[in-house]
Short mmCIF file of N, CA and C in Angstrom, two decimals:
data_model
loop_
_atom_site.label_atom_id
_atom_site.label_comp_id
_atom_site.label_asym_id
_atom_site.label_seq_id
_atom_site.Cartn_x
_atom_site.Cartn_y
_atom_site.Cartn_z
N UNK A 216 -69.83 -1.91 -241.88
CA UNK A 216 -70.95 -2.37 -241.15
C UNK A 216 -70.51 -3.32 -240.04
N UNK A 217 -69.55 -4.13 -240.48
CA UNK A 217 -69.49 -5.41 -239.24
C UNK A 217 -68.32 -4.38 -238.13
N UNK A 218 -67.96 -3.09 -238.40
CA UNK A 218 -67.45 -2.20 -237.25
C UNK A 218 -68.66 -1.79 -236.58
N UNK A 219 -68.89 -1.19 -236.97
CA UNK A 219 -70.87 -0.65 -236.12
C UNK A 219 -71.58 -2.31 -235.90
N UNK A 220 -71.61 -3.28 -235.92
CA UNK A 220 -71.97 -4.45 -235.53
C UNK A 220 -70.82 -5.00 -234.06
N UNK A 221 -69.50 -4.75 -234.36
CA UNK A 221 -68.77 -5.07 -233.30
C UNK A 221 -68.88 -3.69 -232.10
N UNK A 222 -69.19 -2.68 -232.90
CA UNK A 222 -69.28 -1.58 -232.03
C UNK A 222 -70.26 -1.62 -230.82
N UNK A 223 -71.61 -1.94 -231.60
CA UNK A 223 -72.61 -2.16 -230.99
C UNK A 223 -72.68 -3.33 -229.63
N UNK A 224 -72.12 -3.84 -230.26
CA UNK A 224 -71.94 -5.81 -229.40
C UNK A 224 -70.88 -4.69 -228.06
N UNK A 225 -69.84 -4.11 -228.21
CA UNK A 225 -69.06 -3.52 -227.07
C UNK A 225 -69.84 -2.72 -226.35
N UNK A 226 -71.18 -1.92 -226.67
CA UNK A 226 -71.88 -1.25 -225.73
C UNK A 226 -72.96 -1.87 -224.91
N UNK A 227 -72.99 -3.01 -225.92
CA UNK A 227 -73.83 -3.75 -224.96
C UNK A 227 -73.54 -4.53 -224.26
N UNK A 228 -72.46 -4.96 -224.43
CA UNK A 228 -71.39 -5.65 -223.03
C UNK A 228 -70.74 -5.13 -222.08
N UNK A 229 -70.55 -3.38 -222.09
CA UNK A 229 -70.79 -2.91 -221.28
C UNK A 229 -71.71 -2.03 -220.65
N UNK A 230 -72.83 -2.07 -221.21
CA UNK A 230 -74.03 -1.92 -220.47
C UNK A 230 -74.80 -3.10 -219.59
N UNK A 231 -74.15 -4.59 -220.11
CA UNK A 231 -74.37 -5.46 -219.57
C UNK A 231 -73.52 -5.39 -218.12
N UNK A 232 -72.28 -5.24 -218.24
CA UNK A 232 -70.80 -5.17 -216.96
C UNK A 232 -71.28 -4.33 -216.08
N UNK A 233 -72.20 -2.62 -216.64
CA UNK A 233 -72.50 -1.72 -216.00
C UNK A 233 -73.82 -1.97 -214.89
N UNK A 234 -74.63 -2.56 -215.47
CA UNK A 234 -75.64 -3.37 -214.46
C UNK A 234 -75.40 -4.23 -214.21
N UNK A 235 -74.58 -4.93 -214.50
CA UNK A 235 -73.89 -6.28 -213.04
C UNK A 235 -73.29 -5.51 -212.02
N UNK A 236 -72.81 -4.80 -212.59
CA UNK A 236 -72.35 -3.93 -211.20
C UNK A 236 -73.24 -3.14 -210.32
N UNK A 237 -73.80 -2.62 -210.99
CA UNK A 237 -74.90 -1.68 -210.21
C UNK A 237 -76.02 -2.87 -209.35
N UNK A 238 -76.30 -4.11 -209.72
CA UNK A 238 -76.90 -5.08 -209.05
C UNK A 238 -75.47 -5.48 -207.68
N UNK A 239 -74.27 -6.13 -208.11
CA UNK A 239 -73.42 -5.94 -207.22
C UNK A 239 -72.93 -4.95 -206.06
N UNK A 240 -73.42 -3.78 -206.54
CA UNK A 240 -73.18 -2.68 -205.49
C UNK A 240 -74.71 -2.80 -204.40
N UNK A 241 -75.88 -2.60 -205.01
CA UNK A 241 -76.72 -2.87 -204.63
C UNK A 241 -76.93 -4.11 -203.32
N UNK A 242 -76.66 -5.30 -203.63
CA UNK A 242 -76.29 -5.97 -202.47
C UNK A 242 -75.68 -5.74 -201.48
N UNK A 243 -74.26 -5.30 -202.05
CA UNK A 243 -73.14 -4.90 -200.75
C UNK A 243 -74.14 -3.88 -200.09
N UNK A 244 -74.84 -2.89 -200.67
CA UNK A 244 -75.54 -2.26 -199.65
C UNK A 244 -76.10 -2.67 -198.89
N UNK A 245 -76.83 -3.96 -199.41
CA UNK A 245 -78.00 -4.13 -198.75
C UNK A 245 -77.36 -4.77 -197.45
N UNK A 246 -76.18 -5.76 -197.82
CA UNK A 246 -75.52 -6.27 -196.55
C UNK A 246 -74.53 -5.47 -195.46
N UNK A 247 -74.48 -3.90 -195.95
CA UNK A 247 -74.16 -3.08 -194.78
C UNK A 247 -75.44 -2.75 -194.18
N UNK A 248 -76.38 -2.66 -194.82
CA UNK A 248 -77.40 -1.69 -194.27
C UNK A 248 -78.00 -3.26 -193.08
N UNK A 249 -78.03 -4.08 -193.51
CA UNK A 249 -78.29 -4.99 -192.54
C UNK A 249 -77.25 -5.21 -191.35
N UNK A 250 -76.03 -5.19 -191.71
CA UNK A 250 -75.00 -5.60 -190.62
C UNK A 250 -75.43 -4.15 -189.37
N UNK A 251 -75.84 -2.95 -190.38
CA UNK A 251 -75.57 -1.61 -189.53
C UNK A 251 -77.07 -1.71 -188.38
N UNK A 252 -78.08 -2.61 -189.20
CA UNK A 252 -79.66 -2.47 -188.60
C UNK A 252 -78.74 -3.82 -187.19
N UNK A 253 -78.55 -4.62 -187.60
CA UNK A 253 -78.15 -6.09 -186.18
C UNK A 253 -77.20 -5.09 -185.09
N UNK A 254 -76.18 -4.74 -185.95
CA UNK A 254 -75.93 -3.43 -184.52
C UNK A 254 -76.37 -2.48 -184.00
N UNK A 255 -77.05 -2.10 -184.41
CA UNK A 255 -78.47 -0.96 -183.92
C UNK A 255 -79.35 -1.63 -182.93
N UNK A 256 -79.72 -2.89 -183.41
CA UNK A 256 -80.80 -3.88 -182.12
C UNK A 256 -79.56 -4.48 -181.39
N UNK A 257 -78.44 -4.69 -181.46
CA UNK A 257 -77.46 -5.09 -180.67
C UNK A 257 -77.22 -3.98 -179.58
N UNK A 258 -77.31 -3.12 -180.04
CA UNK A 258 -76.84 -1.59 -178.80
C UNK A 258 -77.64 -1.35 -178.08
N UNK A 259 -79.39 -1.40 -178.61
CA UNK A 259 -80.15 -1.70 -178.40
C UNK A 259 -80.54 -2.26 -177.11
N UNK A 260 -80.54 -3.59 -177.13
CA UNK A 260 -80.33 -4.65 -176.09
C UNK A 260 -79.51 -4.02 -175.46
N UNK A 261 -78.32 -3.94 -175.16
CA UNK A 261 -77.44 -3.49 -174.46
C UNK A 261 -77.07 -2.40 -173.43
N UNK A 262 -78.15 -1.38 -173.94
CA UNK A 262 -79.03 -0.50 -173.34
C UNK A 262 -79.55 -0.69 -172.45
N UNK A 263 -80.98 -1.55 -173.26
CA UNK A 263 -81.95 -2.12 -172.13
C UNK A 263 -81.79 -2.91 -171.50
N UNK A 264 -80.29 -3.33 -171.14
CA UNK A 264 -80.12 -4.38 -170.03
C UNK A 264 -79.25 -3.22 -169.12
N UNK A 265 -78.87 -2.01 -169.71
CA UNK A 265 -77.91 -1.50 -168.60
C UNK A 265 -78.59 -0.69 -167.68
N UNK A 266 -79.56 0.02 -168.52
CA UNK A 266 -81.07 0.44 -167.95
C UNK A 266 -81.50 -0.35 -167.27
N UNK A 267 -82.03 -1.49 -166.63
CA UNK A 267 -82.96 -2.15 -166.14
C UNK A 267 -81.81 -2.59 -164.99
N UNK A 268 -80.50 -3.18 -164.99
CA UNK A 268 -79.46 -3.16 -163.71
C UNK A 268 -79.36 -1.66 -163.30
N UNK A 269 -79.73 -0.78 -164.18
CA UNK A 269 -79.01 0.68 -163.01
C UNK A 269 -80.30 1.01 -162.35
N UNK A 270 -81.48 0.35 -163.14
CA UNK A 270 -82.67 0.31 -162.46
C UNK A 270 -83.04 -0.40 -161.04
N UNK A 271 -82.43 -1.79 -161.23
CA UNK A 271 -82.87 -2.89 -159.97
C UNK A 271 -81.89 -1.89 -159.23
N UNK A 272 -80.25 -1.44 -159.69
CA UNK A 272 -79.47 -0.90 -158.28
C UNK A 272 -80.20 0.30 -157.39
N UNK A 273 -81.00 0.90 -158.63
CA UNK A 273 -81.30 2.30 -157.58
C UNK A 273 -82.29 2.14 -156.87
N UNK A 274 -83.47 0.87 -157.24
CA UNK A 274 -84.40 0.59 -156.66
C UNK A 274 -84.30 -0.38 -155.16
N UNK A 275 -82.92 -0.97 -155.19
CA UNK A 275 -82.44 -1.69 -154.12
C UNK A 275 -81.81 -0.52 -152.97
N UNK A 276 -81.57 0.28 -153.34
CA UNK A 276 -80.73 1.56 -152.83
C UNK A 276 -81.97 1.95 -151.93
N UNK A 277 -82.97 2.37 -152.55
CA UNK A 277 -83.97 3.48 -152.12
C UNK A 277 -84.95 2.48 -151.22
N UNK A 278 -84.67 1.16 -151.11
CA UNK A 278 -85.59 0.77 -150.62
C UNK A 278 -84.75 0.28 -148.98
N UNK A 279 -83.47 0.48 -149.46
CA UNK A 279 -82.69 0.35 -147.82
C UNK A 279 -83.16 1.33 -147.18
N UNK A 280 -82.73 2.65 -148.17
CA UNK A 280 -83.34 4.29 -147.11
C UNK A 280 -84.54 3.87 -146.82
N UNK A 281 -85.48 3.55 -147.84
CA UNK A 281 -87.21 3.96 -147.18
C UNK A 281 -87.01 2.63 -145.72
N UNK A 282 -86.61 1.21 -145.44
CA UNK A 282 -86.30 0.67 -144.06
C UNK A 282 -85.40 1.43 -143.27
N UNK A 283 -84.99 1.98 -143.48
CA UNK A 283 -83.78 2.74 -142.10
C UNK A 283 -84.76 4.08 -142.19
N UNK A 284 -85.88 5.01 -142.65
CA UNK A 284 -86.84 5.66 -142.32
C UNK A 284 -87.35 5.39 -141.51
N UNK A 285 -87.95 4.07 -141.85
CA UNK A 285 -89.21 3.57 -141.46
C UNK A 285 -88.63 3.42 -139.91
N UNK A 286 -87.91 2.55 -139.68
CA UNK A 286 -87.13 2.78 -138.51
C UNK A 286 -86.92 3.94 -137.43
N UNK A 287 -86.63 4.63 -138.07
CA UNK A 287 -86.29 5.77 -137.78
C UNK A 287 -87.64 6.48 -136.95
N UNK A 288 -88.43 6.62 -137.67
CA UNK A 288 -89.54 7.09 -137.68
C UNK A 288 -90.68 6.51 -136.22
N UNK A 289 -90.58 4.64 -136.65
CA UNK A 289 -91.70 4.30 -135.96
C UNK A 289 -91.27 3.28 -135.15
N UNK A 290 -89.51 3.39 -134.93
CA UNK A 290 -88.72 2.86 -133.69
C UNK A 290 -88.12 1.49 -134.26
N UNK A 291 -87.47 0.88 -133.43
CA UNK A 291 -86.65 -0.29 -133.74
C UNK A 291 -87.54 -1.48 -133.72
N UNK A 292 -87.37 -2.85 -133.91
CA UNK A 292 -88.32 -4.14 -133.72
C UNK A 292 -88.63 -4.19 -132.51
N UNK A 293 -87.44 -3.52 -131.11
CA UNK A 293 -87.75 -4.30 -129.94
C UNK A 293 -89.29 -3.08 -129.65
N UNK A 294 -89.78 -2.28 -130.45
CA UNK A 294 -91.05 -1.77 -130.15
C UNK A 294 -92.13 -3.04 -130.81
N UNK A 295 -91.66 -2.87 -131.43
CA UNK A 295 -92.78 -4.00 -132.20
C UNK A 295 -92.63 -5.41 -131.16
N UNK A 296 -92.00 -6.11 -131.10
CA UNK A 296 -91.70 -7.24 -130.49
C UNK A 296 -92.51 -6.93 -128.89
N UNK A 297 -92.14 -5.74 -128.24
CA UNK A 297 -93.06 -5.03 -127.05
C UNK A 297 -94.56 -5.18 -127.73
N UNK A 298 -94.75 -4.70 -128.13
CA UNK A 298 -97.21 -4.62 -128.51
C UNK A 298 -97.02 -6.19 -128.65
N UNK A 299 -95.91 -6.80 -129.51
CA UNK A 299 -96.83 -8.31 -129.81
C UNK A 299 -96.88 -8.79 -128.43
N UNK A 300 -96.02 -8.62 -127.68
CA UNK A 300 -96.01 -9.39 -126.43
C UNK A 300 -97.08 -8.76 -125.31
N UNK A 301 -97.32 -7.74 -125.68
CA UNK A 301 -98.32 -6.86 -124.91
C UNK A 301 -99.79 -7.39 -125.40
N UNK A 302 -99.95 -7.53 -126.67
CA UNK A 302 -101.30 -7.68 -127.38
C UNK A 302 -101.30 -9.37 -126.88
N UNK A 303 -100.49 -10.41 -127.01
CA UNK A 303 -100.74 -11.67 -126.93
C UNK A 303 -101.05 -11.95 -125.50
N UNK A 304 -100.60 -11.08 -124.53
CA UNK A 304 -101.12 -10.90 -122.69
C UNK A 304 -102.71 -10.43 -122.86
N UNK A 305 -102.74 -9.37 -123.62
CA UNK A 305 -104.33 -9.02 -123.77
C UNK A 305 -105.13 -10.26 -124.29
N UNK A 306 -104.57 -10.92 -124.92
CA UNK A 306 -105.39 -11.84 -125.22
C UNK A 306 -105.98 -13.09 -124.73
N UNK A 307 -104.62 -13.33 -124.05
CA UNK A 307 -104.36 -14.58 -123.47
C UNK A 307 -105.69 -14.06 -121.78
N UNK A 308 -105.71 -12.86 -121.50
CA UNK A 308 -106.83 -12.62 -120.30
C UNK A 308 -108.13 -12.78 -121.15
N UNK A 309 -108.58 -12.28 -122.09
CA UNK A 309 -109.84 -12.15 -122.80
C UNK A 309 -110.08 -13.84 -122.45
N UNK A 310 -108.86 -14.56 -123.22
CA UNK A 310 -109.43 -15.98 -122.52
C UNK A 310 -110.04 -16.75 -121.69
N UNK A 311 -109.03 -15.92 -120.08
CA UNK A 311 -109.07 -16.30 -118.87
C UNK A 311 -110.17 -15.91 -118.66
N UNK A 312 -110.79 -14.71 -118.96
CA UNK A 312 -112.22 -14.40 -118.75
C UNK A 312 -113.40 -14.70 -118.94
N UNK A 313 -113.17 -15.64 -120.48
CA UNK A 313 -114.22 -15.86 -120.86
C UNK A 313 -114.17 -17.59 -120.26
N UNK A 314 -113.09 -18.12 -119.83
CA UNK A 314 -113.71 -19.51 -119.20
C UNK A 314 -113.81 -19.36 -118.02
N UNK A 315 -113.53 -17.92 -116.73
CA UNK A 315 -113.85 -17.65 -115.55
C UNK A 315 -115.60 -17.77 -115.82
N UNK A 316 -116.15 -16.93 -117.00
CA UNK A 316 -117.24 -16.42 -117.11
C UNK A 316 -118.61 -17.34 -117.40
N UNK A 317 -118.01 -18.15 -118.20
CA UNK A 317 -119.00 -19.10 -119.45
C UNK A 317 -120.02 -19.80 -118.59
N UNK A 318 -119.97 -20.38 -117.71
CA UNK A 318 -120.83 -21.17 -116.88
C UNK A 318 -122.51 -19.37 -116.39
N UNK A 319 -121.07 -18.83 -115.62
CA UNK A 319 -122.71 -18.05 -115.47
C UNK A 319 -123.02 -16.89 -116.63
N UNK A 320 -122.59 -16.88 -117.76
CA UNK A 320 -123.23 -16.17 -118.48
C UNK A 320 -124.55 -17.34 -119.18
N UNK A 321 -124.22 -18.59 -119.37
CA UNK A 321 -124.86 -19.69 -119.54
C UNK A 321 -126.13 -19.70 -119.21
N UNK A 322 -126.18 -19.75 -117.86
CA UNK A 322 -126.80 -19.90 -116.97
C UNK A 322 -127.99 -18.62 -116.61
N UNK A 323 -127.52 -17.74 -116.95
CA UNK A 323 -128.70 -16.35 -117.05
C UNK A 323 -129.10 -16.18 -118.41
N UNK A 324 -128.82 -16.63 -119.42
CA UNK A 324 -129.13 -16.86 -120.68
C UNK A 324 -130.08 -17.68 -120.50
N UNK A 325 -130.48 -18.76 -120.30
CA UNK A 325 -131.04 -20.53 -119.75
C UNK A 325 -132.18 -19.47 -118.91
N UNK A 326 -132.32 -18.70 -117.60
CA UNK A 326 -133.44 -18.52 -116.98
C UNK A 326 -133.73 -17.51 -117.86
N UNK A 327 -132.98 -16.89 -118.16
CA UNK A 327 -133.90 -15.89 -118.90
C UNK A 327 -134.64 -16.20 -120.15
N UNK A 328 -134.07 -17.64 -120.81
CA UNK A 328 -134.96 -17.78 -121.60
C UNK A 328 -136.33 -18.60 -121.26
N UNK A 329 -136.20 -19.44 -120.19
CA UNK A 329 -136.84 -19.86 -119.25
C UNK A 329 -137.97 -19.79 -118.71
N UNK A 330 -137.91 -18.58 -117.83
CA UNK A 330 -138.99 -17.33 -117.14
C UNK A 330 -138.90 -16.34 -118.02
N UNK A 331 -139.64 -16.45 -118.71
CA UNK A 331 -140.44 -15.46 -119.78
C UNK A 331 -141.80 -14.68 -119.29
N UNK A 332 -142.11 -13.55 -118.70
CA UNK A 332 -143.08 -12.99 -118.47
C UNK A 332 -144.45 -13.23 -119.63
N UNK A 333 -145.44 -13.12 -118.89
CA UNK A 333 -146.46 -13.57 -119.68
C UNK A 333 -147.48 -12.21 -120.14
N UNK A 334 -147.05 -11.52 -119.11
CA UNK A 334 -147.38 -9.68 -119.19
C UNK A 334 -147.34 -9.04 -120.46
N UNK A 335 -148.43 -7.95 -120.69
CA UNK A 335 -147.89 -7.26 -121.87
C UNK A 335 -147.15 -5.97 -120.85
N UNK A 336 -146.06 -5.52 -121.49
CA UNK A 336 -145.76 -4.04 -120.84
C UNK A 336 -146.40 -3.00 -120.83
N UNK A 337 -146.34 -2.18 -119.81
CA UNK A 337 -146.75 -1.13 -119.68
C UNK A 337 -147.34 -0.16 -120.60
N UNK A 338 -145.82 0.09 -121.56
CA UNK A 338 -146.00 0.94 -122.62
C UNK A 338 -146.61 -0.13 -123.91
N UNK A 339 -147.31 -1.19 -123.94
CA UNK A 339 -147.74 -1.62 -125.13
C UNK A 339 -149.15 -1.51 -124.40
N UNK A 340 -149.64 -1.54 -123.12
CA UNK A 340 -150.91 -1.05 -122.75
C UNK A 340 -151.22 0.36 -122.50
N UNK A 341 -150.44 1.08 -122.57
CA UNK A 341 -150.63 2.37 -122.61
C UNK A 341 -151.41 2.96 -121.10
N UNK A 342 -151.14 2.21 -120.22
CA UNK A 342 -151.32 2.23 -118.37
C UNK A 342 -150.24 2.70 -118.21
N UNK A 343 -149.95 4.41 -117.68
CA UNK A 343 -149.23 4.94 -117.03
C UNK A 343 -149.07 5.28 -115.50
N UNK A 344 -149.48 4.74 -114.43
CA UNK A 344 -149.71 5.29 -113.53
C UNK A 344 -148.62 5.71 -112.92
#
């Protein structure tokens, strides 16, 4: 009996050894499966930063072509720099005109509000002759 008593005590010490281990293996997994997930969001990142520079480069690229188009297309600055200087002459007369003008536009505004006919018209009397 105390053989089947020591017998017993050895299976259960290693059924005890056998699930310490199986809890021990269990961890180590768990700490690959984590090391393997931090390099996964590590590559991750790494990605989306190489993505987003090959992004700003091609978007810096395409936006030189679309200015040397645009150029191309609707002429150099010294066109532009020509209308502003053209448009600021137009303007600069609209000026001259309107302080050549102001006194007698004033001034026929003033009689005309002035001398006001006291008449009804024609067509509100319905006298055609």
């Amino acid at each position: 009996m105390l053989r089947s008593l020591v017998g017993s005590e050895m299976c259960i010490r290693d059924r005890v050894k056998g699930v310490e281990r199986l809890l021990k293996a269990e961890m180590e997994a768990k700490q690959i499966i984590q090391k393997a997930e931090e390099a996964r969001q590590n590559k991750l990142k790494e990605a989306r930063a190489a993505a987003m520079a090959e992004i700003e480069s091609l978007r810096r690229e395409e936006e030189k072509k679309f200015e040397m188009e645009v150029k191309r297309r609707f002429g150099s600055n010294q066109e532009e720099e020509d209308l502003g200087r053209k448009t600021k002459e137009e303007i600069e007369q609209i000026y001259r005109d309107y302080e050549q003008n102001k006194e007698q536009v004033i001034s026929m505004l003033i009689e005309r509000v002035m001398n006001v006919q006291l008449t009804f018209p024609k067509v509100l009397t319905g006298k055609f002759e």
